[in-house]
PDB file of C-alpha atoms in Angstrom:
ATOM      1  CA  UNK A   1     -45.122 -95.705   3.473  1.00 90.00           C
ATOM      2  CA  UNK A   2     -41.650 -94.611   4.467  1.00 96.00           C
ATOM      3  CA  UNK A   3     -39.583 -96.835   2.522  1.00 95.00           C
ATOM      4  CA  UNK A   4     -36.249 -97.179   0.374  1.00 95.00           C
ATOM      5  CA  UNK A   5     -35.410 -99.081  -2.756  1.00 92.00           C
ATOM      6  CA  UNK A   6     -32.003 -99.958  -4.114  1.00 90.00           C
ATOM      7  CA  UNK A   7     -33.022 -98.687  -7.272  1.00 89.00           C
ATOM      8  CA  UNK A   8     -33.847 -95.100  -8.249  1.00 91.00           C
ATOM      9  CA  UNK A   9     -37.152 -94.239  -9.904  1.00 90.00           C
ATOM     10  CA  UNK A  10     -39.036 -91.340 -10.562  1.00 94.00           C
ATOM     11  CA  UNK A  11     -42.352 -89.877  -9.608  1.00 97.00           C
ATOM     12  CA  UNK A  12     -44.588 -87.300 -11.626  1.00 98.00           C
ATOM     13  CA  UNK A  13     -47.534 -86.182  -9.349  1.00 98.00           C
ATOM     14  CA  UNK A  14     -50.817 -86.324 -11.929  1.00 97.00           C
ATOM     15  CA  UNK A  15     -52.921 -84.657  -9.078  1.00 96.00           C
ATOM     16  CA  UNK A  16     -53.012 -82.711  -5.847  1.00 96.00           C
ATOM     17  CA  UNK A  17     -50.583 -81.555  -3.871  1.00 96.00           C
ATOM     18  CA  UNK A  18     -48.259 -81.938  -0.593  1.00 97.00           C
ATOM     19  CA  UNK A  19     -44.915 -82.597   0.737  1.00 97.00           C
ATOM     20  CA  UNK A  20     -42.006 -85.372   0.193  1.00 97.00           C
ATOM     21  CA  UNK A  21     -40.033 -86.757   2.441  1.00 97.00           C
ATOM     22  CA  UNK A  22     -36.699 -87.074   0.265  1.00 97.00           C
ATOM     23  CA  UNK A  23     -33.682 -88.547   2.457  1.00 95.00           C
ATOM     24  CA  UNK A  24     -32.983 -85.514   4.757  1.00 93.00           C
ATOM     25  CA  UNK A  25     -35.252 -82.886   3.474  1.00 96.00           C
ATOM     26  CA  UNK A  26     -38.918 -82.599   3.053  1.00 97.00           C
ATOM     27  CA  UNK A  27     -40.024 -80.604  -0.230  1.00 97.00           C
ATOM     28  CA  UNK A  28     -43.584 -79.376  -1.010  1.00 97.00           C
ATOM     29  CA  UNK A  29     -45.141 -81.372  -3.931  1.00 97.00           C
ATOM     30  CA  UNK A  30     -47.594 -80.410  -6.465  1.00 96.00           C
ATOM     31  CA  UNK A  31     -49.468 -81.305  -9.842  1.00 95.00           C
ATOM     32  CA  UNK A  32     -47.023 -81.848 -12.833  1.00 96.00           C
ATOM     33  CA  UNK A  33     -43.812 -81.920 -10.535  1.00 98.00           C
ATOM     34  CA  UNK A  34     -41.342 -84.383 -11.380  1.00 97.00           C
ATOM     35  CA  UNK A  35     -39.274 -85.962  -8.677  1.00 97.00           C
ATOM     36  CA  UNK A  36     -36.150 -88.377  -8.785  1.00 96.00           C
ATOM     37  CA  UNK A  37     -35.474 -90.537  -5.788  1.00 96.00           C
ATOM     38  CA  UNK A  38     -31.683 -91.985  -5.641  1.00 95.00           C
ATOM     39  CA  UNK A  39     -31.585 -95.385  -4.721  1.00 93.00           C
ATOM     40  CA  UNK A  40     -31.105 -96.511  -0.992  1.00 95.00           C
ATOM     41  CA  UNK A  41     -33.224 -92.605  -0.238  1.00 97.00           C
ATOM     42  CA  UNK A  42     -35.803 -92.906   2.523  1.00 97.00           C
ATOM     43  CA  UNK A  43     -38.956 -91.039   1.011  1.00 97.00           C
ATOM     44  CA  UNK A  44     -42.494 -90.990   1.566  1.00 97.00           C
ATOM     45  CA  UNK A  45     -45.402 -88.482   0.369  1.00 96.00           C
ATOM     46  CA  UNK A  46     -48.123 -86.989   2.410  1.00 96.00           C
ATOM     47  CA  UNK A  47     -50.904 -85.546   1.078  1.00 96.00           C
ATOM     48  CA  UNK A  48     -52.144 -81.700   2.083  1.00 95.00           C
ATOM     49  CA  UNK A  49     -54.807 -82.212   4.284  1.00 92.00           C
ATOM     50  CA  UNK A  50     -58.656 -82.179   2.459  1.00 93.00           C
ATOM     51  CA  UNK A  51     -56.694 -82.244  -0.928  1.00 91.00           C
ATOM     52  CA  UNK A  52     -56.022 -85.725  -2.786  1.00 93.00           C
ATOM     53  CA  UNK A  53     -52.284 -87.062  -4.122  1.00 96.00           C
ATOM     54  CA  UNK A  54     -52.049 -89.282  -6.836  1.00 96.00           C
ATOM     55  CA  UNK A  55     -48.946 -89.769  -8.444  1.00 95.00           C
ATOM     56  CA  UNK A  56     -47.525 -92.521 -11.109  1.00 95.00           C
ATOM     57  CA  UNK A  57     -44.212 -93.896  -9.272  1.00 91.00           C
ATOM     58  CA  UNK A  58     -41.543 -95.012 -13.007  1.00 89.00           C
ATOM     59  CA  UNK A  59     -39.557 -97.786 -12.179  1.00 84.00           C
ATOM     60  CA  UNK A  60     -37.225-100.409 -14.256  1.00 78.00           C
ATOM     61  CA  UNK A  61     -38.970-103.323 -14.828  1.00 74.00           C
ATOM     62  CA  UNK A  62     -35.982-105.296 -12.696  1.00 74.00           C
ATOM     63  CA  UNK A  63     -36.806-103.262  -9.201  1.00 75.00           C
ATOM     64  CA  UNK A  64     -36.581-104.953  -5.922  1.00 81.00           C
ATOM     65  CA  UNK A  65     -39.200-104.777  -3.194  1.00 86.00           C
ATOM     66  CA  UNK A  66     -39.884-101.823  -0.888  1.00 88.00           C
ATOM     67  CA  UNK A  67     -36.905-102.049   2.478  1.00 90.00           C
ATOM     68  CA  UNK A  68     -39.160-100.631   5.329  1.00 93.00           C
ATOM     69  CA  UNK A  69     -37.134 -98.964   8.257  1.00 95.00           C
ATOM     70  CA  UNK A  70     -36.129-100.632  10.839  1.00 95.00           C
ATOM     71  CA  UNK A  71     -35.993 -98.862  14.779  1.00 95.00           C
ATOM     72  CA  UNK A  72     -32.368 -97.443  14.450  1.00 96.00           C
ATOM     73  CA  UNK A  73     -33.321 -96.169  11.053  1.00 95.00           C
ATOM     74  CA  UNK A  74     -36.286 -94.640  12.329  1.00 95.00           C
ATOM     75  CA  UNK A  75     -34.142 -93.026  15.560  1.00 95.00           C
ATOM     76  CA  UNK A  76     -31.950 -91.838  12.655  1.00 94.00           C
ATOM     77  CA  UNK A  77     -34.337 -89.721  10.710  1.00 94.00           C
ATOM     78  CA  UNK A  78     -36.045 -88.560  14.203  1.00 95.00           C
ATOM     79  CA  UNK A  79     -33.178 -86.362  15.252  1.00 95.00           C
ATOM     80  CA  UNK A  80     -34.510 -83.648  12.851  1.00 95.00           C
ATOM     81  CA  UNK A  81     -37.786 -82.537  14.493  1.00 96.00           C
ATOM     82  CA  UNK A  82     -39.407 -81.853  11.014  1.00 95.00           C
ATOM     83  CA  UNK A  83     -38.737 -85.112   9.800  1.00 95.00           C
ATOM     84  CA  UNK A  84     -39.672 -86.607  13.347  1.00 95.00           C
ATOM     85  CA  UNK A  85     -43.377 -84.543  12.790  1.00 94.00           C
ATOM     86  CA  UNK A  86     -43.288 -85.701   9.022  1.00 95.00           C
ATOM     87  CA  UNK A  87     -42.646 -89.326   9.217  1.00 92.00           C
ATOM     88  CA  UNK A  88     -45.571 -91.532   9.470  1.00 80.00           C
ATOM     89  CA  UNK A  89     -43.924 -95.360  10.128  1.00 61.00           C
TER      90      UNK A  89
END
């Protein structure tokens, strides 16, 4: 899901491999990385294709609920073509 929190949290991916969408920029994601997301940061993982992605998502225990994008947030992030191929909404 592309999705923001206010909160930050981290994510360690325990298997697989693939890319992150992280704010602007889309980084290639594998097993053991360790990624911080800032809160308010659109993100969202994809999977390579064929290959599974699980990951364990660390958050405080006082986190609020997932803000989905809304259509100008979505134009936003479309403006860069790779995010515009990455996004899945």
């Amino acid at each position: 899901t592309l999705e923001r929190h206010y909160h930050a949290h981290l994510v360690t991916i325990l298997r697989g491999a693939g890319e992150a969408l992280l704010g602007e920029k889309i980084y290639p994601v594998r097993d053991k990385d360790i990624i911080t997301i800032p809160g308010r940061t659109w993100h969202q993982f994809r999977a390579t294709e064929g290959i599974p992605l699980g990951f364990l998502c660390l958050v405080n225990i006082e986190r609020d609920k997932a803000i989905l994008p809304a259509e100008n947030d979505l134009e936003l992030l479309r403006r860069d073509p790779d995010i515009a191929a990455f996004i899945r909404s």
